[in-house]
Structure formats: C-alpha cells, structure tokens
PDB file of C-alpha atoms in Angstrom:
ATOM      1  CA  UNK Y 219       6.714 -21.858  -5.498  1.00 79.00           C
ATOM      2  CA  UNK Y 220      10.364 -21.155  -6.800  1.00 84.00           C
ATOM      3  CA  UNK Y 221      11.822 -23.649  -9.432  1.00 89.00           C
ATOM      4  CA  UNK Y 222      15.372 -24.792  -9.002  1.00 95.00           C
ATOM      5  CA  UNK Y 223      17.016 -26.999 -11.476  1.00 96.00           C
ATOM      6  CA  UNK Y 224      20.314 -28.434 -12.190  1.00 97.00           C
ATOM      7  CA  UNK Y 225      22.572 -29.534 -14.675  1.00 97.00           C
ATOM      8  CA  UNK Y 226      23.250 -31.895 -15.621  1.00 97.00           C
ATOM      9  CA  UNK Y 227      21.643 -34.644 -13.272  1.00 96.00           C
ATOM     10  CA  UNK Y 228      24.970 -36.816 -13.737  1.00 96.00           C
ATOM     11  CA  UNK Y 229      28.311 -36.540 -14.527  1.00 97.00           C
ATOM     12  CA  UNK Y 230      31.453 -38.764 -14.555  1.00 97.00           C
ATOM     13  CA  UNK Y 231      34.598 -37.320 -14.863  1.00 96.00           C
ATOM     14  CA  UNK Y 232      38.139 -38.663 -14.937  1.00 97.00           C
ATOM     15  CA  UNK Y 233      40.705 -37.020 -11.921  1.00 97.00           C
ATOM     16  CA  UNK Y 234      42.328 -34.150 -13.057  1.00 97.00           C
ATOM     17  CA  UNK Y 235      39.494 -32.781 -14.937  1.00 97.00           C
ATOM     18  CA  UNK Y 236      37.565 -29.960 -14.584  1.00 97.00           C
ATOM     19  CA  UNK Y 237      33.823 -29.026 -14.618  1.00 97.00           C
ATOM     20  CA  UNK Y 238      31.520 -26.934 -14.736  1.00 98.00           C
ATOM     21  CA  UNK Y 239      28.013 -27.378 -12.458  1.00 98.00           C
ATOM     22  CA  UNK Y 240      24.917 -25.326 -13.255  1.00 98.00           C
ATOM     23  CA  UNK Y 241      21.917 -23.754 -11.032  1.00 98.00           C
ATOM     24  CA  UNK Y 242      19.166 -22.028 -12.401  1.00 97.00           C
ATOM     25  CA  UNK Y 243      16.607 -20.442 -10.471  1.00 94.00           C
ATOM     26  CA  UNK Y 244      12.765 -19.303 -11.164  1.00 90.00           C
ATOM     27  CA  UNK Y 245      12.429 -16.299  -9.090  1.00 86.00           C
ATOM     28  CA  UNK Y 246      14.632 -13.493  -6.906  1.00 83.00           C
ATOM     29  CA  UNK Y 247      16.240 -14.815  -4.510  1.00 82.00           C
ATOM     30  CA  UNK Y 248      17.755 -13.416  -0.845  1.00 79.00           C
ATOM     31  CA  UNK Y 249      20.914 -16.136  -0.862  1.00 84.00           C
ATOM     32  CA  UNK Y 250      22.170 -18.920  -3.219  1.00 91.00           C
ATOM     33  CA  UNK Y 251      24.075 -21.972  -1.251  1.00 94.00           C
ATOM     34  CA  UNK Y 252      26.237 -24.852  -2.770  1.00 97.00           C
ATOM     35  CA  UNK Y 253      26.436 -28.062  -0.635  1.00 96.00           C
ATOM     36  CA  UNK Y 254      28.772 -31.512  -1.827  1.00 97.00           C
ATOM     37  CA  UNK Y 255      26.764 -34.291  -0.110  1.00 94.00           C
ATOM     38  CA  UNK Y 256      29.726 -36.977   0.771  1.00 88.00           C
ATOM     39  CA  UNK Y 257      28.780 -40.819   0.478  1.00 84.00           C
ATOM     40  CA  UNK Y 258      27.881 -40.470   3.878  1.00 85.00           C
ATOM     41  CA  UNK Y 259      25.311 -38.115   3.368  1.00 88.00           C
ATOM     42  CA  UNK Y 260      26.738 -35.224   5.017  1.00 90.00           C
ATOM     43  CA  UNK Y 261      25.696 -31.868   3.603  1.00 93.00           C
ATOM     44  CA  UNK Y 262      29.010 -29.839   3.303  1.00 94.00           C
ATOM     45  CA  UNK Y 263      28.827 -26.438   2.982  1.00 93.00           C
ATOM     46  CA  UNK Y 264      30.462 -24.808  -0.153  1.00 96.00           C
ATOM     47  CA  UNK Y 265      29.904 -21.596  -0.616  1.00 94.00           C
ATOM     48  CA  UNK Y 266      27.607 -18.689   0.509  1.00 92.00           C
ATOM     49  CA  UNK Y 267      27.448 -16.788  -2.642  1.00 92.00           C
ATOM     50  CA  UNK Y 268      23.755 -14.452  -3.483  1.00 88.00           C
ATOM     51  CA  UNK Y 269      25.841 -12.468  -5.944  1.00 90.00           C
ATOM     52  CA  UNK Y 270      29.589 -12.223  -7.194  1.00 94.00           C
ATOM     53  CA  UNK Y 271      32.511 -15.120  -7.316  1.00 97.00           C
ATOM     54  CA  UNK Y 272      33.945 -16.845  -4.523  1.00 96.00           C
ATOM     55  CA  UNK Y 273      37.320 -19.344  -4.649  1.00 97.00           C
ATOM     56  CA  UNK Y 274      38.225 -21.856  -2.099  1.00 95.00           C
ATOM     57  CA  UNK Y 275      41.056 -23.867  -3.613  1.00 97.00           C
ATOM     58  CA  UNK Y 276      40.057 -26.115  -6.059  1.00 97.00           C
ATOM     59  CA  UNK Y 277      36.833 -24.981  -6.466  1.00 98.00           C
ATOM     60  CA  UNK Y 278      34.682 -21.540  -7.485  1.00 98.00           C
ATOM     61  CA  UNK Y 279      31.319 -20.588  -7.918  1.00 98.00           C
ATOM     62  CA  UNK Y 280      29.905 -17.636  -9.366  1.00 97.00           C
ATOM     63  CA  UNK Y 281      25.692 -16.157  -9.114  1.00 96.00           C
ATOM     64  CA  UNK Y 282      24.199 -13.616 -11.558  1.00 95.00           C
ATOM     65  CA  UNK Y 283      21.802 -12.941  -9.508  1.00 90.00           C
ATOM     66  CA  UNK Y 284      19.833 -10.766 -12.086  1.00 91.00           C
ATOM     67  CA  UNK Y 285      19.849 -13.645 -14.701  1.00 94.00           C
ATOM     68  CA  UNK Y 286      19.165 -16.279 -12.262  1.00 94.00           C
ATOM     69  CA  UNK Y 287      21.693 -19.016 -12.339  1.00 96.00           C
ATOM     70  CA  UNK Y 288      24.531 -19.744 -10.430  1.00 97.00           C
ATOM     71  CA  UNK Y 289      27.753 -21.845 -11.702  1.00 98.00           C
ATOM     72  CA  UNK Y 290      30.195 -24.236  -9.687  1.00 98.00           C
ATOM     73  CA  UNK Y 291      33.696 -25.078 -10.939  1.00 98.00           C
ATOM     74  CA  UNK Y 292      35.525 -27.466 -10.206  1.00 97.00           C
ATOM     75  CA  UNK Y 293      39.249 -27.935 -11.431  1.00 97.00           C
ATOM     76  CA  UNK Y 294      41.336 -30.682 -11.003  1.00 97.00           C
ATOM     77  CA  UNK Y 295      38.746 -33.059  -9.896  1.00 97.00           C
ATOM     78  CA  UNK Y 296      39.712 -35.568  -7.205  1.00 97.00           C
ATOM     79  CA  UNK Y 297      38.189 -39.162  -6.586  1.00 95.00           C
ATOM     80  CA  UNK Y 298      37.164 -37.025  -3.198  1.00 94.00           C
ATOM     81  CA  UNK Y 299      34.440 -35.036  -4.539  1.00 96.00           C
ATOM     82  CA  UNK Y 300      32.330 -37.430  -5.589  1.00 95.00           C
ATOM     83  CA  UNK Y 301      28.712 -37.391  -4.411  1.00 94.00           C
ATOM     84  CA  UNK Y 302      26.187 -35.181  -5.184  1.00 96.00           C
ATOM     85  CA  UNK Y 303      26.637 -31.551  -5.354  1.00 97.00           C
ATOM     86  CA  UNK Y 304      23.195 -29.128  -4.146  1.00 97.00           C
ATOM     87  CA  UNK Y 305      22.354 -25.417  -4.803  1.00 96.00           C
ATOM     88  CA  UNK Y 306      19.835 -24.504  -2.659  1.00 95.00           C
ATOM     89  CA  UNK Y 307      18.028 -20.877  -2.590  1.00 92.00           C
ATOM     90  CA  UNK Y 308      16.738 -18.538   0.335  1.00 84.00           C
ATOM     91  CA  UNK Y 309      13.086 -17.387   0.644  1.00 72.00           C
ATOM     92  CA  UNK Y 310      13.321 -15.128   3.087  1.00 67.00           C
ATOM     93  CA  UNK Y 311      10.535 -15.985   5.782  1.00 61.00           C
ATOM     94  CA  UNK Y 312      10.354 -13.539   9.002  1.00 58.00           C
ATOM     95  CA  UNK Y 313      14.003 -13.391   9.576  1.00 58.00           C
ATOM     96  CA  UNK Y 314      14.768 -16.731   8.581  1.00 66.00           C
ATOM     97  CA  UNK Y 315      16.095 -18.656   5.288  1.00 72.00           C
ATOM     98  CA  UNK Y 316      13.770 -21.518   4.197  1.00 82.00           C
ATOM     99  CA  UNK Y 317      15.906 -23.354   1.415  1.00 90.00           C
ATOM    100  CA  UNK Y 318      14.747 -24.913  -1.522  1.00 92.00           C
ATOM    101  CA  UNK Y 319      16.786 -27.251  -2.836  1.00 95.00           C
ATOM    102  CA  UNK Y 320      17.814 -28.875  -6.674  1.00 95.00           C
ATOM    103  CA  UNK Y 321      17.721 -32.056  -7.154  1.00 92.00           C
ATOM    104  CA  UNK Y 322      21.618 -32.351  -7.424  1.00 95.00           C
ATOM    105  CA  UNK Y 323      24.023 -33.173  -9.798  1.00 97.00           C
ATOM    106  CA  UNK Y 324      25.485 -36.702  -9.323  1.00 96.00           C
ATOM    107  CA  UNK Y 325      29.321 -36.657  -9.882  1.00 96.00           C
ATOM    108  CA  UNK Y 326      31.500 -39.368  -9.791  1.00 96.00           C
ATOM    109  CA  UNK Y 327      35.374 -38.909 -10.302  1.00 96.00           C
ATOM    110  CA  UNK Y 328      37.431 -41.777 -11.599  1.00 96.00           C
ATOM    111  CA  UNK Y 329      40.872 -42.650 -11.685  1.00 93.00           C
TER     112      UNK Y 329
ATOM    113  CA  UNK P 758      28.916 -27.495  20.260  1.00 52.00           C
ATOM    114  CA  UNK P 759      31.576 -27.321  17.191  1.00 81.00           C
ATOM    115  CA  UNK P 760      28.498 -28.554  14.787  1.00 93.00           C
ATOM    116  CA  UNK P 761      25.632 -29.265  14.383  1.00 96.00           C
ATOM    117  CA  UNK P 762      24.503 -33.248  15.959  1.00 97.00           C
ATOM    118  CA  UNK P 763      21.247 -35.014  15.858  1.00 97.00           C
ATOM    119  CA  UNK P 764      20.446 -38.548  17.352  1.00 97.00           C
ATOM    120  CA  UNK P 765      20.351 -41.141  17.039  1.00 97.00           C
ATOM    121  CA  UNK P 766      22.045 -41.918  13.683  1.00 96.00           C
ATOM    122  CA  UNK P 767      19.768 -44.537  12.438  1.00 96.00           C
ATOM    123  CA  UNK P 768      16.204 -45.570  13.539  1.00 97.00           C
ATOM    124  CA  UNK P 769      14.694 -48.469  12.849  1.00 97.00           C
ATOM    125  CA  UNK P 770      10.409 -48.717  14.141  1.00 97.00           C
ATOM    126  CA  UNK P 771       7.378 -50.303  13.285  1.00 97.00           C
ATOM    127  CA  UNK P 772       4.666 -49.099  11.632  1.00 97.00           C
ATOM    128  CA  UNK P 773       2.001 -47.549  13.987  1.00 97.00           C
ATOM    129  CA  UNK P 774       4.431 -46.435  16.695  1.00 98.00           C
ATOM    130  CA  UNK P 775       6.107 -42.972  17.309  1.00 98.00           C
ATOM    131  CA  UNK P 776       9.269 -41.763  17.217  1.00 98.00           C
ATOM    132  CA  UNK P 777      11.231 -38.691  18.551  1.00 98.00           C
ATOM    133  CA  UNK P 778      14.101 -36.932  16.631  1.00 98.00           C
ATOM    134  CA  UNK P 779      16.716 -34.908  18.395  1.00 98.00           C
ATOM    135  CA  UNK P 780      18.404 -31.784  17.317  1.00 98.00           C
ATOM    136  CA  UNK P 781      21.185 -29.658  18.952  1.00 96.00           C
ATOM    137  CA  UNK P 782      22.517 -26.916  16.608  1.00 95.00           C
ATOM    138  CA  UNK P 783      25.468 -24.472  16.655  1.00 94.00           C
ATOM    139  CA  UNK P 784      26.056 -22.837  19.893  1.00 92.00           C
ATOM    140  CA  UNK P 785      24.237 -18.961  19.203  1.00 88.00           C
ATOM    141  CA  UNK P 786      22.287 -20.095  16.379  1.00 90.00           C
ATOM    142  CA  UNK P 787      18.937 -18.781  17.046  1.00 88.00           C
ATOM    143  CA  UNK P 788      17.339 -19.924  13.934  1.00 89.00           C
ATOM    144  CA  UNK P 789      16.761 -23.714  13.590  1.00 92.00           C
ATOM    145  CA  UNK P 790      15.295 -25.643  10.628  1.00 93.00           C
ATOM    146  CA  UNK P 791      14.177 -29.715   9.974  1.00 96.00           C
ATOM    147  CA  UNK P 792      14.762 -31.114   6.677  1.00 96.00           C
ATOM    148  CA  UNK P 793      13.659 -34.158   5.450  1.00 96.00           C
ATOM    149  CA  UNK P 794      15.095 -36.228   2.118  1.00 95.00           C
ATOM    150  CA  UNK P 795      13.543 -39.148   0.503  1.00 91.00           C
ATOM    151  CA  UNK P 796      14.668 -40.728  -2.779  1.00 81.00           C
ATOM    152  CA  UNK P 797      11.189 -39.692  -4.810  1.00 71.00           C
ATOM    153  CA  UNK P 798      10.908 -36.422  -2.900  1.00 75.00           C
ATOM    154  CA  UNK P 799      14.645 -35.114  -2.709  1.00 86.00           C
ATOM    155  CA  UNK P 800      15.412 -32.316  -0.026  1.00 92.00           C
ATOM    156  CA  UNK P 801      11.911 -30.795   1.305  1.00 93.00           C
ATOM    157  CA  UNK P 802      11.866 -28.211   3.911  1.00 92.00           C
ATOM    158  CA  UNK P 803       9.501 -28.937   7.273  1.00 94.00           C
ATOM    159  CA  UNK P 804       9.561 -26.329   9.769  1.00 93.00           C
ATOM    160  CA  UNK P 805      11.631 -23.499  10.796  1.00 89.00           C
ATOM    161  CA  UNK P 806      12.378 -22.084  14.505  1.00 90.00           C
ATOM    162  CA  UNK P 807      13.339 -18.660  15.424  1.00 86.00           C
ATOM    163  CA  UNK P 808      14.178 -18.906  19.079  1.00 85.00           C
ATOM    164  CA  UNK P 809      11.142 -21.228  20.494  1.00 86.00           C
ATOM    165  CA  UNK P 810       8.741 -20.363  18.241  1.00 86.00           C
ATOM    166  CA  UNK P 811       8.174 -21.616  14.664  1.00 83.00           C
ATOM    167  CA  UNK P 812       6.809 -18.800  12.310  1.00 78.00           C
ATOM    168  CA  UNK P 813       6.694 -21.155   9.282  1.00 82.00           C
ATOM    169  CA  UNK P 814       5.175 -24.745   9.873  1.00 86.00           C
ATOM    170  CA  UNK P 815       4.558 -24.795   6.006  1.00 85.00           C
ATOM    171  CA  UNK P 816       6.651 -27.615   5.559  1.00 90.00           C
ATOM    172  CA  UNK P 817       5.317 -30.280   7.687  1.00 93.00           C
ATOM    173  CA  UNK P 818       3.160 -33.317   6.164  1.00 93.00           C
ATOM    174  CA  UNK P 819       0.390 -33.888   8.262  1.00 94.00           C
ATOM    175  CA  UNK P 820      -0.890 -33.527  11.374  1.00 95.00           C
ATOM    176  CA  UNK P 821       1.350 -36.640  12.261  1.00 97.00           C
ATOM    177  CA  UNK P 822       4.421 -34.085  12.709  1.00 97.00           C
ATOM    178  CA  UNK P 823       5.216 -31.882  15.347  1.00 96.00           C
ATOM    179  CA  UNK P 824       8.355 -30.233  16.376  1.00 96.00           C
ATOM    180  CA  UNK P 825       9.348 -28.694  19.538  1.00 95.00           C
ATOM    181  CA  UNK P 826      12.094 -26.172  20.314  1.00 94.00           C
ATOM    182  CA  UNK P 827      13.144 -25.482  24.240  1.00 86.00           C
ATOM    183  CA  UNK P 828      15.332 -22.750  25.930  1.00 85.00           C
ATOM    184  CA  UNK P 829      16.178 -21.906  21.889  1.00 82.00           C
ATOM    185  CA  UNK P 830      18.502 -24.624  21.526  1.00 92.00           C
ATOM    186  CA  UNK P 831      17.672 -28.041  21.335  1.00 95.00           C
ATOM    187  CA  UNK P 832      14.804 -29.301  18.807  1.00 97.00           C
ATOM    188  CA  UNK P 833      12.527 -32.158  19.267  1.00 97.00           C
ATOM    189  CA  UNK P 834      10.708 -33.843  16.132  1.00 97.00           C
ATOM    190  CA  UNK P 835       7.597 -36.250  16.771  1.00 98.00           C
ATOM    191  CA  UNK P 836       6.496 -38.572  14.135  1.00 98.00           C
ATOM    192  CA  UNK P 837       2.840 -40.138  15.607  1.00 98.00           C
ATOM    193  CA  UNK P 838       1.497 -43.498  14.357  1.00 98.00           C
ATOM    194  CA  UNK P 839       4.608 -43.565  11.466  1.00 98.00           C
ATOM    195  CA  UNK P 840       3.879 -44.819   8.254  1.00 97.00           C
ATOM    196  CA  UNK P 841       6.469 -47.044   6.051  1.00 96.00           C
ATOM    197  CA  UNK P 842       6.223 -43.679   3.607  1.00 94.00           C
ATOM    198  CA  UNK P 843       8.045 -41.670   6.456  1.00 96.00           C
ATOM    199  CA  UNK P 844      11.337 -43.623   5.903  1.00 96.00           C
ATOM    200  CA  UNK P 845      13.705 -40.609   5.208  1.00 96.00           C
ATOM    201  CA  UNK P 846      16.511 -38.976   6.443  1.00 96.00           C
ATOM    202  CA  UNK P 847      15.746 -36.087   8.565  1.00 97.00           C
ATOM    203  CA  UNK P 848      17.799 -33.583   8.737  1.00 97.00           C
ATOM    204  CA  UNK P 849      18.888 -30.762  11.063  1.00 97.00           C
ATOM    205  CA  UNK P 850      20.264 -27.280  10.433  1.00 95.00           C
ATOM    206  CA  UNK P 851      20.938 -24.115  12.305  1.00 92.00           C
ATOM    207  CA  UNK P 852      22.031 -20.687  10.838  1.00 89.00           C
ATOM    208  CA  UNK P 853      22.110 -17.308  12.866  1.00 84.00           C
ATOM    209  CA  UNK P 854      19.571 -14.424  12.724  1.00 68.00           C
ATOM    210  CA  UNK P 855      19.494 -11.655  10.454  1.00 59.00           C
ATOM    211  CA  UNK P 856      19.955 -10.158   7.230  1.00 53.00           C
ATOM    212  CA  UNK P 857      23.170  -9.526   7.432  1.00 57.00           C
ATOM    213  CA  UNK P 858      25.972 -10.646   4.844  1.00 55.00           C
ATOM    214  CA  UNK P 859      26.354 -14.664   5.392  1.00 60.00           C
ATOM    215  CA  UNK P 860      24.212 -14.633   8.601  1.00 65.00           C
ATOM    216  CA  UNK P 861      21.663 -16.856   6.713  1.00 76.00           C
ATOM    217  CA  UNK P 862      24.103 -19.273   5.775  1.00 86.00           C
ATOM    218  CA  UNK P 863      22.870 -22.544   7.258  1.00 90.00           C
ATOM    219  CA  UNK P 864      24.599 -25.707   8.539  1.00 92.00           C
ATOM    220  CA  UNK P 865      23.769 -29.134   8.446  1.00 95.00           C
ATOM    221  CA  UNK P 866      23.793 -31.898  10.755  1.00 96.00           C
ATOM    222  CA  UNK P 867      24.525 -35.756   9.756  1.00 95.00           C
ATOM    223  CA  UNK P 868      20.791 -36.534  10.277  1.00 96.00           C
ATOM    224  CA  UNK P 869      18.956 -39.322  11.442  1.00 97.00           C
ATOM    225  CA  UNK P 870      17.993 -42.393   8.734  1.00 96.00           C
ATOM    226  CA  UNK P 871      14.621 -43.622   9.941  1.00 97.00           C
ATOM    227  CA  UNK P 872      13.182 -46.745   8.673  1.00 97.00           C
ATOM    228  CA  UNK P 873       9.655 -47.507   9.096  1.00 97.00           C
ATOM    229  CA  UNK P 874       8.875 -51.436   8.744  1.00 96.00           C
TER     230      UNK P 874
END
C-alpha cells in the first residue's frame, strides 16, 4: 500500500518562530489533507490541498503533486498549535476517499 | 448537525463483552468513514459507507467488527467479545460524494476512547 512519512517526528519551537512541516508520499495520489490534532484529540482540518498553495492566516501549505511531498508552514508559532500535526492522502475507492495517514509530527511551542 | 458527534465520549468495558459505537455525521454527507487510532498502530482506516452500503470493508480487524449505516446517516460500530488490544480511539468522519474539487475533504468527529479491562 501507499507510504506516507513525515518530518520530522518532533519538534519544539519557541513562540514567534516559524516552521516548516514535511509530507512525503509513495504513490499518486487523488487529495492530500493536513489535520492539527489539539490535546484533546480533535482532528482539525487544515487544508484541502492535492496540488498548488493555500494560506489561512498564520499558516500555508503547499503539494507538488508530481514530486510527491507536500509542505506545511507555520509562521509565528503560538503556544496554541501545539499537538500533533497529520497529512493524510486519498485513495480513491468507488467514489469515496479512504485516507492514509503519517504518523505526525509532534510540535510543541514554548514561551 | 453543525459537525460531526459520536457517543459516548469515553467507554470503559470488560473484556469478553460488546460494545456499540455511535456515529452521526454532517447533515448531506453521504459518504461516512470509521477510524480507529492506537498508540503502536497510529491512524488506521476501518470501513467506509456510501449511503447504506459499505463498498470497502478492507479496514476492519476481524470478524469481531461490524458496522452498520441506516437511512444514510447515522453509523453503528459493534465490537463482539472485545479484547484489552481494542482499547483505541475510534473515530468518525463524513465527507460528501464526488470527485469534485474539495468534495472529498473529510471531517472528523471527537471520537469515542474505549478502554477494554
């Protein structure tokens, strides 16, 4: 099955910093998602993003889909987004989107 | 509904009985999908709905698991006879149909923690 990795596994960051959050992926792909899983263990939806670059505020992602990675910024980090950040990739199955996940990238924002 | 909700939040069973996992997605989402996460497993599809019935069962672990979808909304997932190694969080998500642009995008519920003693 498809491969999806991510880098790194852990980060710790000071507030105000920025970052940069890394997906690569084994095979084509129909969609690329980015989740921030809160403390609470929430799945948050980031961004949507199969191909081009997306902003939302503080934070940007961009997919080359043809070289098979996707990239998350963030800027200006926040003691907010800590928790562990997803990609997770679309095999499309009769209609549907069956997502395989990375193992995440622990972050952890200080003061 | 505004989002996606499961129940109950937190389980707690013994080993041997069964338990049953409720799922209501996203008013109009017609596809439906069970996650489960685990800390030596990490986030492992189970089984996907499209309307009432499931085209892709793939993900399910044995023949312990079953999941039900009625009137294409609400999702019912049976754990028989549970084992201590189905302590997880299972969770719920619901996207709409179609290959159109962000139609696939799928959202999360805050899942159930079940703990098998």
């Amino acid at each position: 099955g498809i491969q999806v990795e991510q880098s790194p596994p852990d980060l710790i960051l000071q507030e105000g910093a920025n970052s940069t959050l890394r997906c690569n992926f084994s095979d084509s792909v129909n969609n690329l998602q980015w989740f921030h899983q809160n403390p609470w263990g929430q799945l948050i939806n980031l961004f949507y993003i199969p191909s081009g670059t997306k902003q939302n505020g503080r934070l940007s992602a961009t997919t080359v889909a043809t070289e098979r990675y996707s990239l998350l910024y963030i800027s200006s980090s926040q003691t907010t987004d800590s928790g562990v950040y997803f990609c997770a990739v679309d095999l499309r199955i009769a209609g549907g989107n069956k997502l395989t996940f990375g193992t995440g990238t622990q972050l952890k924002v200080e003061l | 509904g505004a989002g996606v909700s499961q129940s109950p939040s937190n389980k707690v069973t013994e080993k041997g009985k069964d338990v049953e996992l409720r799922c209501d997605p996203i008013s109009g989402h017609t596809a439906l999908y069970w996650y489960r996460q685990s800390l030596g497993q990490g986030l492992e599809f189970l089984i996907y709905f499209q309307g009432n019935s499931a085209p892709d069962k793939s993900g399910l672990p044995s023949d312990r698991f079953s999941a039900e979808r009625t009137g294409g909304s609400v999702s019912t997932l049976t754990i028989q006879r549970t084992q201590q190694e189905d302590s997880a969080v299972y969770l719920c998500a619901s996207s709409l149909f179609g290959a159109g642009w962000g139609r696939g995008t799928q959202y999360f519920g805050p899942g159930t923690r079940l703990l098998v003693l």
